[in-house]
Amino acid sequence: MKMTRAKRAIGLILIMSLIIQLNIINTAWAIDAEPQSAPSKLRIEPQNPGEPAIGYSEFDKYYVDFKWNVSFPAYSISKYLNFYVQEIPKPYRAAKPRTLKAKDVSGNLDSYRLKDLNSGTIYYVDATAYHTYTEDSKLYKSAESPASNRVKVLTEIDVDAYSVSTNKIKIEWDDVWNTSGRIDYKLYISENGNFTNTPPIYIGKDQIGPDKPVKVNESTGKLEYIHTARDPGRVYYIRIEPDVNDSELKKNPYSPTVIVSSYILVKTTKIAATDSGTIWKLEWSPVVTGLSDSNIKVKYQIYRGQVDSSDLEQYMAAVDGTDFFVTLPPGEVEHYFIIRAIVTRDGLDVYEGIKIESERIIVREQETPSYPAAPVLVDKFEKAPGETIISYDEELKPNSATILWKAPTRGDGQVDNDITYDIWIIDDPNLIDNPPESKKIAWNVSMGSSNQIISGDALIGYKYVVSNLTPNSTYYLKIVAKKQFIEYVDDILQNVEYISDPAIKVIITPTDEPINQPNVPAKPPLKVKKDSDGQNMVTESSVTIQIKNLWYEEYNFSENKWEYIRTEKLHYNDVPPFDPQPSVVDDVYYRKVSYDSGVRINVGCVEYREGMSYDELKYLPADKVVNFPVDPNDPWENPDLNPDGKKHNVDITVAGLEPIKCMLFG
C-alpha cells in the first residue's frame, strides 16, 4: 500500500508539473498589444532626384513630398500610415474639416508623395500610424496613433499669362490665403529667362479688389492683373514670388516661369485703287528677341481669313522684312490678316510652343492721331424730355454713386469704341491736380455692355458705379479718356497714348437716414442784427440775431475747412468779395449752402465766462427759441443787392435775458 501511495504522489506531482509548464507556454504566447507610437519629424524632402519636394507633374498633379521617422512593435505583421490635411480656405469658399487624404500608406516606406492637392493653397498636414498583429491565430488591428507633428505647406502657385490686346498681357495666379488673411506677392516680368536686373512689382492687399489694379475672380479662385507691355511682339518671362513672413510655412521661393508674347503691332495703309481691287500696305513692328547670336533668324508669315467665317485663316506668304502689300478685290467680303513670327537659331525654333503673332487685323484707313475730348459728364439721360432713362440723383446711395457721361464719337459721328478710361476717387480737394496712385480706382478700363446706356438702338452714353463710399461725405471723381494710335517712334512702329483733359464730378453721398430728411447746414453765418442807424439791436433783456437761409462758402486749403464768403452788395455800387457764377461754384473751391424748406431753428445761450471755450457750445441746450422757421423775415433787406434777387435774412429775437451779461449763442 505504501508503494501504491508513493506512485500516486509521484503521478500527482508529474500532473501538476505538466500543468505549470503548459501555463508558462500560454503566457508567452498571449501578447499584450503595445500602443502604436506617433510618427515623428514629419518633414518635406524630395522623393525623386531632379524633382522638387513641392511641385506639379502630369500624373501626380500638385503634390508635396514627405519623409518621417516612425517605429512599430517587433511583432507587427503589417505597418501603415494615414495622412491628413487641413486646408486654409479662401473666405469666399466653404471651409473644410481635417480630412483623410492618403490612407493605408505602407509603413515600410520612408517617404511618400501626397498627390492631387489644390494649387496655390496652404495646408496643415499631419500623419498617424497603426499596425496589425495576430493572437490565437486571429489578425488584429491596433488603434491609430496620435497625430505626428504638423507641417504647414504652400503648394505650387499656378500662373498663366496671355495677350489680350496689342500691348496688354493678362496675368492670372492663385489667390492664396493664410491664417492672417490674403498674402502679398512680388510679380516679376522680365525680357530674359534669368530675370536679370528685373525689379518686382509689389502687390499687397491694398492693390487687390474690385476697384484696384488686381482683380479677384472668385469663380476660379484666381487673381487677375493686366500688364502694359513695353514692346510689341516681344517675349516676356513671368513668375510670382509669395511675399510671406511666416517661418512655419514651407514653400517654393517662386512659382514656375511662364512665357508669353505681346502682340505684334500692325498698321494698314491704303495705297491705291485699281480695277482689280484696292492695294493695301501692311506694316508691323519687328520682333525683339534680346538675343545677340548672329545665327538668330526671324521670318514673318502672313495669313488671311474672312470676317464672319468659321474657316481657318489661310497662309499667304513668308517674308524677312516688316511690310507686305496685298490687293483686295472689290466686293462685300471683309478680310482680316494675322502676322506670325518664327524665330529660329540654326534652324531650330527658339520659342517652341510660344505664339508670336498679331491680333486679327482688319484693313482700314488709320485715324489721324489726336487727343480725345474730355468725358462729358451729365446728370441724366432721357429718351425724350421728361422720360428719364437713368439719373445720377436717383442712383446716388450712401455707399455708392453712378457716374454718367456721353459716349465719345469719332470724326464721322460713330461711337469711338477704342477709348479707355482712368478714374480716381479723391476725398481731399488738394489732391485733385496730382492724385496719388492709391486714389485710382480704374486703369485703362473699357466700357462693356454692362456700362452702356442705350436709347432705342443707339448707344448714347456710359455709366460707371463707384462703390465703397462713406455716407454723408464729399468726394471728387476725376476721369480722363485715353486712346492709342500706331505711330513711328525712332523709325519703329509703336503704340502712342493720347490722354484727354480731366473731367471732375463732385459726389456728396447721403446719410444712412431717410432720404427725405431736410438739409441742415452745421455752421450758418450768424451775427447780431443792426438797426437802421447801424446800432446793434440789443436791449437789457433781449437781442436780435440774424442768420441766412442761403449763403456761399470758400474752401480754405491752408485750414482745410469751408468758410463763409460775402456775395451780397452793401450798396448798389459795392463789389462783393465773390460773384457766384454757376461755372465757378464747383464744390471744389466754392460752394452754395442752403436750408431745405421745413427746417426749424433752435437757439440757446449761456453767460460768457473768462477762459470759456467755444467747444462748450456743443453741450449748450438750445431752448431759448424753439422751432423757429428759416423763412426770410427781415423787413429792411433789399433783395436787389443779393445775387439771385431774393431775400435770405432770417431775424430771431431772443428775449428773457439778464441785464449786463455777456452771452454766447449757439
mmCIF file of C-alpha atoms in Angstrom, residues 357-506:
data_model
loop_
_atom_site.group_PDB
_atom_site.id
_atom_site.type_symbol
_atom_site.label_atom_id
_atom_site.label_comp_id
_atom_site.label_asym_id
_atom_site.label_seq_id
_atom_site.Cartn_x
_atom_site.Cartn_y
_atom_site.Cartn_z
ATOM 1 C CA GLU A 357 1.665 86.930 -83.659
ATOM 2 C CA SER A 358 -0.594 89.910 -84.213
ATOM 3 C CA GLU A 359 -4.244 90.275 -83.426
ATOM 4 C CA ARG A 360 -6.730 89.869 -86.246
ATOM 5 C CA ILE A 361 -6.092 92.954 -88.360
ATOM 6 C CA ILE A 362 -8.933 94.297 -90.494
ATOM 7 C CA VAL A 363 -7.619 96.628 -93.175
ATOM 8 C CA ARG A 364 -8.978 100.137 -92.828
ATOM 9 C CA GLU A 365 -7.829 103.709 -93.034
ATOM 10 C CA GLN A 366 -5.956 104.764 -89.920
ATOM 11 C CA GLU A 367 -7.187 107.755 -87.913
ATOM 12 C CA THR A 368 -5.046 110.839 -87.596
ATOM 13 C CA PRO A 369 -3.604 110.832 -84.070
ATOM 14 C CA SER A 370 -5.313 113.375 -81.814
ATOM 15 C CA TYR A 371 -6.154 113.911 -78.173
ATOM 16 C CA PRO A 372 -9.574 112.570 -77.173
ATOM 17 C CA ALA A 373 -12.080 115.016 -75.749
ATOM 18 C CA ALA A 374 -12.590 115.103 -72.003
ATOM 19 C CA PRO A 375 -15.530 112.928 -70.924
ATOM 20 C CA VAL A 376 -18.762 114.920 -70.934
ATOM 21 C CA LEU A 377 -20.338 114.201 -67.548
ATOM 22 C CA VAL A 378 -24.121 114.522 -67.301
ATOM 23 C CA ASP A 379 -26.707 114.261 -64.549
ATOM 24 C CA LYS A 380 -29.167 112.121 -66.507
ATOM 25 C CA PHE A 381 -30.083 110.570 -69.844
ATOM 26 C CA GLU A 382 -33.557 110.883 -71.335
ATOM 27 C CA LYS A 383 -35.377 109.147 -74.187
ATOM 28 C CA ALA A 384 -37.479 112.263 -74.536
ATOM 29 C CA PRO A 385 -37.960 115.358 -72.372
ATOM 30 C CA GLY A 386 -39.353 114.158 -69.056
ATOM 31 C CA GLU A 387 -38.743 110.455 -69.853
ATOM 32 C CA THR A 388 -35.632 109.567 -67.873
ATOM 33 C CA ILE A 389 -33.527 106.517 -68.706
ATOM 34 C CA ILE A 390 -31.129 106.906 -65.783
ATOM 35 C CA SER A 391 -30.400 109.718 -63.349
ATOM 36 C CA TYR A 392 -27.376 110.416 -61.176
ATOM 37 C CA ASP A 393 -29.568 111.633 -58.322
ATOM 38 C CA GLU A 394 -31.809 108.559 -58.424
ATOM 39 C CA GLU A 395 -28.822 106.201 -58.421
ATOM 40 C CA LEU A 396 -26.946 108.012 -55.623
ATOM 41 C CA LYS A 397 -26.706 105.860 -52.480
ATOM 42 C CA PRO A 398 -24.987 106.336 -49.096
ATOM 43 C CA ASN A 399 -22.194 103.960 -50.161
ATOM 44 C CA SER A 400 -22.135 104.324 -53.951
ATOM 45 C CA ALA A 401 -22.619 106.683 -56.863
ATOM 46 C CA THR A 402 -23.250 106.057 -60.573
ATOM 47 C CA ILE A 403 -21.322 108.404 -62.853
ATOM 48 C CA LEU A 404 -22.808 109.172 -66.265
ATOM 49 C CA TRP A 405 -21.135 110.563 -69.377
ATOM 50 C CA LYS A 406 -21.835 110.832 -73.097
ATOM 51 C CA ALA A 407 -20.456 108.216 -75.462
ATOM 52 C CA PRO A 408 -17.398 109.602 -77.305
ATOM 53 C CA THR A 409 -17.599 109.805 -81.095
ATOM 54 C CA ARG A 410 -15.170 109.792 -83.997
ATOM 55 C CA GLY A 411 -14.970 112.430 -86.667
ATOM 56 C CA ASP A 412 -17.605 110.579 -88.705
ATOM 57 C CA GLY A 413 -20.084 110.665 -85.817
ATOM 58 C CA GLN A 414 -19.750 106.977 -84.958
ATOM 59 C CA VAL A 415 -19.141 105.893 -81.370
ATOM 60 C CA ASP A 416 -15.434 105.550 -80.662
ATOM 61 C CA ASN A 417 -15.002 102.129 -79.076
ATOM 62 C CA ASP A 418 -11.217 102.474 -78.796
ATOM 63 C CA ILE A 419 -11.410 104.855 -75.842
ATOM 64 C CA THR A 420 -10.330 103.646 -72.398
ATOM 65 C CA TYR A 421 -10.517 105.491 -69.097
ATOM 66 C CA ASP A 422 -8.572 106.101 -65.913
ATOM 67 C CA ILE A 423 -10.698 107.050 -62.895
ATOM 68 C CA TRP A 424 -9.749 108.411 -59.466
ATOM 69 C CA ILE A 425 -11.911 108.961 -56.385
ATOM 70 C CA ILE A 426 -10.428 111.670 -54.153
ATOM 71 C CA ASP A 427 -11.502 112.869 -50.714
ATOM 72 C CA ASP A 428 -9.067 115.796 -50.456
ATOM 73 C CA PRO A 429 -9.520 118.687 -52.927
ATOM 74 C CA ASN A 430 -5.811 119.492 -52.591
ATOM 75 C CA LEU A 431 -5.028 116.242 -54.422
ATOM 76 C CA ILE A 432 -7.231 116.781 -57.480
ATOM 77 C CA ASP A 433 -4.480 118.039 -59.779
ATOM 78 C CA ASN A 434 -1.994 115.327 -58.856
ATOM 79 C CA PRO A 435 -3.757 112.468 -57.047
ATOM 80 C CA PRO A 436 -1.640 109.616 -55.658
ATOM 81 C CA GLU A 437 -1.800 106.226 -57.297
ATOM 82 C CA SER A 438 -3.690 104.872 -54.300
ATOM 83 C CA LYS A 439 -6.674 107.043 -55.245
ATOM 84 C CA LYS A 440 -7.012 105.479 -58.711
ATOM 85 C CA ILE A 441 -9.921 103.036 -58.893
ATOM 86 C CA ALA A 442 -9.827 102.154 -62.615
ATOM 87 C CA TRP A 443 -6.923 101.661 -65.006
ATOM 88 C CA ASN A 444 -7.353 101.524 -68.777
ATOM 89 C CA VAL A 445 -10.931 100.394 -68.263
ATOM 90 C CA SER A 446 -13.067 99.800 -71.357
ATOM 91 C CA MET A 447 -16.802 100.262 -71.273
ATOM 92 C CA GLY A 448 -18.547 96.943 -71.822
ATOM 93 C CA SER A 449 -22.199 96.114 -72.321
ATOM 94 C CA SER A 450 -22.938 96.478 -68.600
ATOM 95 C CA ASN A 451 -21.734 100.088 -68.766
ATOM 96 C CA GLN A 452 -23.698 101.081 -71.852
ATOM 97 C CA ILE A 453 -26.765 103.316 -71.891
ATOM 98 C CA ILE A 454 -28.983 102.583 -74.855
ATOM 99 C CA SER A 455 -31.818 104.651 -76.263
ATOM 100 C CA GLY A 456 -33.686 102.682 -78.899
ATOM 101 C CA ASP A 457 -30.902 101.107 -80.933
ATOM 102 C CA ALA A 458 -28.378 103.862 -80.255
ATOM 103 C CA LEU A 459 -25.570 103.890 -77.728
ATOM 104 C CA ILE A 460 -25.781 107.332 -76.142
ATOM 105 C CA GLY A 461 -23.642 107.100 -73.018
ATOM 106 C CA TYR A 462 -21.879 105.165 -70.335
ATOM 107 C CA LYS A 463 -22.280 104.602 -66.614
ATOM 108 C CA TYR A 464 -19.747 103.582 -64.019
ATOM 109 C CA VAL A 465 -20.576 102.639 -60.438
ATOM 110 C CA VAL A 466 -18.217 103.920 -57.739
ATOM 111 C CA SER A 467 -18.639 101.793 -54.619
ATOM 112 C CA ASN A 468 -17.270 101.575 -51.062
ATOM 113 C CA LEU A 469 -18.032 105.235 -50.313
ATOM 114 C CA THR A 470 -18.742 106.624 -46.857
ATOM 115 C CA PRO A 471 -22.209 108.038 -46.150
ATOM 116 C CA ASN A 472 -22.562 111.784 -45.700
ATOM 117 C CA SER A 473 -19.165 112.500 -47.290
ATOM 118 C CA THR A 474 -17.795 114.598 -50.144
ATOM 119 C CA TYR A 475 -15.684 113.040 -52.892
ATOM 120 C CA TYR A 476 -14.156 114.329 -56.102
ATOM 121 C CA LEU A 477 -14.240 111.959 -59.053
ATOM 122 C CA LYS A 478 -11.618 112.570 -61.719
ATOM 123 C CA ILE A 479 -11.809 110.823 -65.090
ATOM 124 C CA VAL A 480 -9.659 111.032 -68.234
ATOM 125 C CA ALA A 481 -10.160 109.443 -71.642
ATOM 126 C CA LYS A 482 -7.254 107.682 -73.346
ATOM 127 C CA LYS A 483 -6.664 106.474 -76.873
ATOM 128 C CA GLN A 484 -3.749 104.785 -78.572
ATOM 129 C CA PHE A 485 -2.547 105.392 -82.103
ATOM 130 C CA ILE A 486 0.046 103.495 -84.120
ATOM 131 C CA GLU A 487 2.915 105.801 -84.991
ATOM 132 C CA TYR A 488 6.568 105.579 -85.914
ATOM 133 C CA VAL A 489 8.825 106.401 -82.980
ATOM 134 C CA ASP A 490 12.533 106.356 -83.852
ATOM 135 C CA ASP A 491 11.616 104.553 -87.090
ATOM 136 C CA ILE A 492 9.826 101.746 -85.214
ATOM 137 C CA LEU A 493 6.064 101.295 -85.022
ATOM 138 C CA GLN A 494 4.833 101.965 -81.524
ATOM 139 C CA ASN A 495 1.530 102.467 -79.708
ATOM 140 C CA VAL A 496 1.446 106.104 -78.622
ATOM 141 C CA GLU A 497 -1.119 107.012 -75.967
ATOM 142 C CA TYR A 498 -3.013 110.304 -76.041
ATOM 143 C CA ILE A 499 -4.762 111.439 -72.841
ATOM 144 C CA SER A 500 -7.620 113.929 -72.578
ATOM 145 C CA ASP A 501 -8.060 116.768 -70.125
ATOM 146 C CA PRO A 502 -9.721 115.562 -66.927
ATOM 147 C CA ALA A 503 -13.392 115.897 -66.056
ATOM 148 C CA ILE A 504 -14.352 116.386 -62.401
ATOM 149 C CA LYS A 505 -17.541 115.334 -60.642
ATOM 150 C CA VAL A 506 -18.321 116.219 -57.020
#
